[in-house]
Coordinates of C-alpha atoms in Angstrom, one line a residue:
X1 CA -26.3 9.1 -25.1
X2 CA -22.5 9.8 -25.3
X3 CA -21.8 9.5 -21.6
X4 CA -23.8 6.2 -21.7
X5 CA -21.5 4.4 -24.0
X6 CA -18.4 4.2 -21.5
X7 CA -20.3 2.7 -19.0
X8 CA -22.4 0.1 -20.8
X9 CA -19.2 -1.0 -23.0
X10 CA -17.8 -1.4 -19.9
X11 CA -20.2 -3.9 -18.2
X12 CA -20.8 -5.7 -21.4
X13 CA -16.8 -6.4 -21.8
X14 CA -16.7 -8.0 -18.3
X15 CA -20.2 -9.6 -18.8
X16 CA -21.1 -8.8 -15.0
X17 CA -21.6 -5.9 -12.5
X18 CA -18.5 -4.3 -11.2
X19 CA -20.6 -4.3 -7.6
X20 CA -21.5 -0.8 -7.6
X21 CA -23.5 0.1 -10.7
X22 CA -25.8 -2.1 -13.9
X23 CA -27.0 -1.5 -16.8
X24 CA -30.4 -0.7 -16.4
X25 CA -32.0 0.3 -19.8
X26 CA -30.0 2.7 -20.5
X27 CA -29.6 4.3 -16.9
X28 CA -27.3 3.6 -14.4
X29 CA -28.8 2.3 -11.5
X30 CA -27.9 1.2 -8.3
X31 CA -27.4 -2.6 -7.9
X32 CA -29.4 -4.1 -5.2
X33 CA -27.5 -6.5 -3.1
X34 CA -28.0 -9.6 -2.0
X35 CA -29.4 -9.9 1.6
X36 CA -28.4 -13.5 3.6
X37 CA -25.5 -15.7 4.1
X38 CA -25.5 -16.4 0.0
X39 CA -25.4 -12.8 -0.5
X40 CA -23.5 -12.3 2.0
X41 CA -20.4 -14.5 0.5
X42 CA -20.8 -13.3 -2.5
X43 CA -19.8 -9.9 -1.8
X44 CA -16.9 -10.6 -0.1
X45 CA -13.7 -9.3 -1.1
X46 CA -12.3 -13.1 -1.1
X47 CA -14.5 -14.2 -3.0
X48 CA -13.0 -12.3 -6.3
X49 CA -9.4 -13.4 -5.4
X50 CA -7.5 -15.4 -7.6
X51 CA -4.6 -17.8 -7.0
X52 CA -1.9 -15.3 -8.5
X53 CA -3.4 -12.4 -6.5
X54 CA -2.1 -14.8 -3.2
X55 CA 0.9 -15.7 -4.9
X56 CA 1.6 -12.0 -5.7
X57 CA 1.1 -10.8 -2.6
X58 CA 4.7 -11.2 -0.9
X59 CA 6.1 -9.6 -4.0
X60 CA 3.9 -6.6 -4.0
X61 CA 3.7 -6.3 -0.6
X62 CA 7.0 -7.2 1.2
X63 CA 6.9 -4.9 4.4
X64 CA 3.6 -5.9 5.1
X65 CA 4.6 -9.9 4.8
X66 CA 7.9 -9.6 6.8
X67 CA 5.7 -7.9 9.7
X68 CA 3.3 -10.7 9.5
X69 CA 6.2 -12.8 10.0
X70 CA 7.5 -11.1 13.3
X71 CA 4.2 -11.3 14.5
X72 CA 3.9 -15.1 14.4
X73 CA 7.6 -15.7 15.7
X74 CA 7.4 -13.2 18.4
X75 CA 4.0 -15.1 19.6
X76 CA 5.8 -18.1 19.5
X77 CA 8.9 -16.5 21.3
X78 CA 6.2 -14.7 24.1
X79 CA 4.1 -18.1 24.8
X80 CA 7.2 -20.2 25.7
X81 CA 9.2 -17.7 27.3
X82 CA 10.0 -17.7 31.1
X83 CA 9.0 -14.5 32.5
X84 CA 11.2 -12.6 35.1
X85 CA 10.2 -13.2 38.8
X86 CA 9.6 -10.4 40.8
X87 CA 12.4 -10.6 42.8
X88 CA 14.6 -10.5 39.7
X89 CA 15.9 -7.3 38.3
X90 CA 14.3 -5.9 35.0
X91 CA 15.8 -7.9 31.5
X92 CA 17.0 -5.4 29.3
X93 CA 18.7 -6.0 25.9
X94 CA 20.1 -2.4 25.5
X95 CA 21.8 -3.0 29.1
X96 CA 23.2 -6.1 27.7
X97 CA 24.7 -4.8 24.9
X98 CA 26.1 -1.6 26.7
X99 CA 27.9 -3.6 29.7
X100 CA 31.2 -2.8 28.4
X101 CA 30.5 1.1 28.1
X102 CA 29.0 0.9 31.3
X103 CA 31.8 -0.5 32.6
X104 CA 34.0 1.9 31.1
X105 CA 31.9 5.0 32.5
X106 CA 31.9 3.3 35.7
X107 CA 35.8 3.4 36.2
X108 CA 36.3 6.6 34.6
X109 CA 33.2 9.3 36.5
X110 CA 35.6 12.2 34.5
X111 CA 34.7 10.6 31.4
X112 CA 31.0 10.4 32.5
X113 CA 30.5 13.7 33.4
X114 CA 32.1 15.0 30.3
X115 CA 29.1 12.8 28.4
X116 CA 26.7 14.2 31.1
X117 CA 27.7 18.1 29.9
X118 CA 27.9 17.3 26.6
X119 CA 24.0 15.5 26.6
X120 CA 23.1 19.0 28.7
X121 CA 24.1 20.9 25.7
X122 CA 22.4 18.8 23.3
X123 CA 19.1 19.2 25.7
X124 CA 19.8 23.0 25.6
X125 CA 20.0 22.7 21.7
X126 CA 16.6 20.8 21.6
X127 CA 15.3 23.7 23.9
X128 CA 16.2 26.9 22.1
X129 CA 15.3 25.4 18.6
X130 CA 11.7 24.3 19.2
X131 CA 11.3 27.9 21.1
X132 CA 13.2 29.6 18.4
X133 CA 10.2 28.0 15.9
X134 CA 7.9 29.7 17.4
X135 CA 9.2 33.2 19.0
X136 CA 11.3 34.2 16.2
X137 CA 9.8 32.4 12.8
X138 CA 6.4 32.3 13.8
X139 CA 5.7 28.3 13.7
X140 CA 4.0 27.0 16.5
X141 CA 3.6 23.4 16.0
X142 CA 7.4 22.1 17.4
X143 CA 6.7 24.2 20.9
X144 CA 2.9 22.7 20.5
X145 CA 4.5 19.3 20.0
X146 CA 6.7 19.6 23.0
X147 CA 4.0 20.8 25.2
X148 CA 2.0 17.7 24.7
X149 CA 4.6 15.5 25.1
X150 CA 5.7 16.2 27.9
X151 CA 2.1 16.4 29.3
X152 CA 1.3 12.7 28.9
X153 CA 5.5 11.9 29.9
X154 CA 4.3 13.3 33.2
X155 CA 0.8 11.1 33.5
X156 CA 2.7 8.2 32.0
X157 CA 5.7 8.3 34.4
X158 CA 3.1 8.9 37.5
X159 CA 0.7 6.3 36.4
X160 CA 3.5 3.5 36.8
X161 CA 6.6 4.4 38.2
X162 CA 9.2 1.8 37.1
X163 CA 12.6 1.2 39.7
X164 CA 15.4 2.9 38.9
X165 CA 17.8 0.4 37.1
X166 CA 20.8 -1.4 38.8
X167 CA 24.2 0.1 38.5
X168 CA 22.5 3.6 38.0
X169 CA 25.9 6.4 36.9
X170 CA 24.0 9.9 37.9
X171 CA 26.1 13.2 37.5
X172 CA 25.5 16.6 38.8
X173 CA 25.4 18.3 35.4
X174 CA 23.1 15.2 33.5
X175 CA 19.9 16.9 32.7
X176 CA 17.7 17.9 34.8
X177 CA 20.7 19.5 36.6
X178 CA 21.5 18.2 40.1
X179 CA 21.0 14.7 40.1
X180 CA 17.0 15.8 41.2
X181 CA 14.5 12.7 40.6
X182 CA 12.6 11.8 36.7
X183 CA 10.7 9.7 35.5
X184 CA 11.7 6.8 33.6
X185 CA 9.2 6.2 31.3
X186 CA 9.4 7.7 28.5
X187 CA 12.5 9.7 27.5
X188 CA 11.9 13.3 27.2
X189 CA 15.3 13.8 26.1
X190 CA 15.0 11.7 22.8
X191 CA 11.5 12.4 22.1
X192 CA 12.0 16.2 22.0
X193 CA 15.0 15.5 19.9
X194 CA 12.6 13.7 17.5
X195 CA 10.2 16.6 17.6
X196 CA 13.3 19.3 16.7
X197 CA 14.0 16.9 13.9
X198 CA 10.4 16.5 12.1
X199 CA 10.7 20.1 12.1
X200 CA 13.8 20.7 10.8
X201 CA 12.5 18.0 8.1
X202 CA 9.4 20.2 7.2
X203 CA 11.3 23.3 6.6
X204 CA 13.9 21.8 4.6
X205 CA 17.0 21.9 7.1
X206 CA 18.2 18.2 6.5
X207 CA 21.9 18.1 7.1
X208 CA 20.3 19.6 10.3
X209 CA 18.1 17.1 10.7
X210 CA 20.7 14.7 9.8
X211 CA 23.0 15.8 12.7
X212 CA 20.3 15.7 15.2
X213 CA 19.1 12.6 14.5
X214 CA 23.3 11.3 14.8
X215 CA 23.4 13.3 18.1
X216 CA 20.0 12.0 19.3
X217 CA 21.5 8.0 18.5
X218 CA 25.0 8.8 20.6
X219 CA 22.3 10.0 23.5
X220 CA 20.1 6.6 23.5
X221 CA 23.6 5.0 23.7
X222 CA 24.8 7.3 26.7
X223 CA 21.4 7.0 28.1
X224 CA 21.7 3.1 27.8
X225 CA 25.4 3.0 29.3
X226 CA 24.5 4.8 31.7
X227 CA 21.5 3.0 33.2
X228 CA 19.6 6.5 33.0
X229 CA 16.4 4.9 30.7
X230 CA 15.4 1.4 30.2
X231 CA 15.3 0.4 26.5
X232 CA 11.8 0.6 25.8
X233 CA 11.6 4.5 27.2
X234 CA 13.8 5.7 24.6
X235 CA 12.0 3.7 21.9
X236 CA 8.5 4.9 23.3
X237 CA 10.4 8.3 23.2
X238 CA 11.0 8.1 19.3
X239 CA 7.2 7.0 19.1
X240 CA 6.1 9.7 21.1
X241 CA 7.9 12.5 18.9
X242 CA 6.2 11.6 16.1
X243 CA 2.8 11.2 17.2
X244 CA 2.3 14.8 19.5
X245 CA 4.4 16.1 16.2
X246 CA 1.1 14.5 13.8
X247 CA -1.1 15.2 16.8
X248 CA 0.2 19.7 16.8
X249 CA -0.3 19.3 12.9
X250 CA -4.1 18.0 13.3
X251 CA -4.7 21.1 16.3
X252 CA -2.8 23.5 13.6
X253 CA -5.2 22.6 11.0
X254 CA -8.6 22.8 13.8
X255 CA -7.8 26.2 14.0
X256 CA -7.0 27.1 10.6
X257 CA -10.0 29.6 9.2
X258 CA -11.2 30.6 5.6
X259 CA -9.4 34.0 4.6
X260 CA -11.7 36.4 4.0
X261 CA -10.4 39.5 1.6
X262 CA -12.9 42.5 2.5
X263 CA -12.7 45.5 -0.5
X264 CA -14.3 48.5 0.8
X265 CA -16.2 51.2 -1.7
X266 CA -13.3 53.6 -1.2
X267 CA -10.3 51.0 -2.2
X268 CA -12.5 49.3 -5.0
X269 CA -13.5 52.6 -6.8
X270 CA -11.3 55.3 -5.6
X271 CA -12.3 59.0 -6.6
X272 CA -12.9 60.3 -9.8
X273 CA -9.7 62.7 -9.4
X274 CA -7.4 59.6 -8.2
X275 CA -8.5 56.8 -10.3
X276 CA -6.9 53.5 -8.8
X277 CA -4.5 51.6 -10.4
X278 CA -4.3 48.3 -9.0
X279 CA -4.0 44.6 -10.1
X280 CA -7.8 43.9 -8.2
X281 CA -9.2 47.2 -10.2
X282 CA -7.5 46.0 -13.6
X283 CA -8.9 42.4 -12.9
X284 CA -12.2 44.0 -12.1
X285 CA -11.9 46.4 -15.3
X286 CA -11.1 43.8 -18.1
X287 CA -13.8 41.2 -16.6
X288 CA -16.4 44.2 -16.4
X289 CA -15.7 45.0 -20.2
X290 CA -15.7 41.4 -21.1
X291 CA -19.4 40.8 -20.2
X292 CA -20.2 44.0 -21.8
X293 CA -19.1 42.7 -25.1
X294 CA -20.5 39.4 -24.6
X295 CA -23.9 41.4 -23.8
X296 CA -23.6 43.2 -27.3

């Protein structure tokens, strides 16, 4: 038959099963594998590659090489290295590389409660957008995000409660307001800023998007400066955005249901005085007449 052909051309121009299917007398059959170590080998997938399928690999595949790379020099780089002693203060390379705007903020606590204000009214900003999604246009999933973000930031940040860093520079108008305890792992305020900016994303807002993402970056730093977050909070708190944003999508689409369109007698035929005229009855109409014709 026709839809033979394809298939049999196919096997006979590569002289050997493609694994899945033979020729079988004309029918397609299932091919029945090899059971044992033999069969075993022979099916693998390296056993079909070829020397310019390795060779082609970094080329094709250059992320994926470069992170296979990392992973052998950073086990190198974790085997010999001397860990900190417990008596030691934390090593972090963000406080390293903010010493001199920490010593800056240090001398100057004007300056840092200006920052402090100013990273407020970025929080506040985070706030009212990720509510406004909801309230005003209807979209759930940013507030849905938040809310299960900050669930697991609280059983994170009770489960191990890391020491507040050296050289801490509070202020009474830093979020939360009043210099009142937080957790330090992970950072609320740049994972909600994530969170406002996958949403602004979604609905096309990108120079939005854009300036969030700038204004969330100048926070990390302030938040580094300041000794108000460890390194790998805020980098946890980029992570975390993303995931309770993918994790709200999934719930979204569990509670999506099948529209159901229900056409009762009186919309669908109307009266004999008021006949309807509608798109759905005009539909109906020239369908209804077609298999009439087809009939004849």
């Amino acid at each position: 038959m026709d839809g033979e052909a394809p298939i049999t051309g196919l096997l006979q121009r590569h002289g050997k099963s493609n694994g899945l299917f033979v020729d079988g007398g004309g029918e397609v059959e299932k091919e029945r594998k090899g059971t044992g170590e033999r069969g075993f080998l022979e099916n693998a997938s390296f056993m079909k590659w070829r020397g310019e399928d390795v060779l082609g690999v970094p080329r094709q595949h250059p992320v994926p090489c470069a992170f296979a790379a990392s992973l052998l020099f950073f086990m190198g780089v974790e085997y010999t290295l001397r860990m900190i002693p417990p008596s030691s203060e934390p090593f972090d390379l963000g406080f390293v590389a903010t010493r001199p705007l920490h010593r800056a903020l240090q001398s100057m606590p004007v300056l840092n409660t200006l920052l402090a204000g100013l990273n407020t009214v970025f929080v506040g900003m985070q706030t009212v957008y990720i509510l406004w999604t909801w309230v005003v246009e209807g979209r759930p999933r940013a507030t849905i995000s938040a809310l299960f973000m900050f669930t697991f930031r609280g059983i994170l940040g009770y489960s191990t409660q890391l020491p507040l860093p050296e050289g801490f520079l509070g202020s009474g108008v830093d979020f939360p307001v009043g210099n009142v305890s937080f957790f330090l792992f992970y950072s609320g305020h740049v994972a909600a800023s994530v969170i406002a900016s996958l949403d602004m994303r979604r609905v096309k807002r990108i120079q939005l998007a854009r300036a969030f993402d700038v204004l969330n970056l100048l926070q990390a730093v302030r938040l580094l400066s300041t000794r108000g977050h460890y390194t790998i909070d805020l980098a946890v708190g980029v992570g975390a955005g993303i995931l309770f944003d993918s994790f709200a999508g999934m719930y979204e689409d569990s509670r999506k249901k099948p529209t159901v369109i229900t056409i009762t007698n009186g919309a669908l035929f109307g009266s004999a005085k008021e006949p309807i005229e509608s798109p759905i009855w005009t539909a109906l109409s020239a369908s209804f007449k077609c298999t009439e014709e087809v009939g004849r």
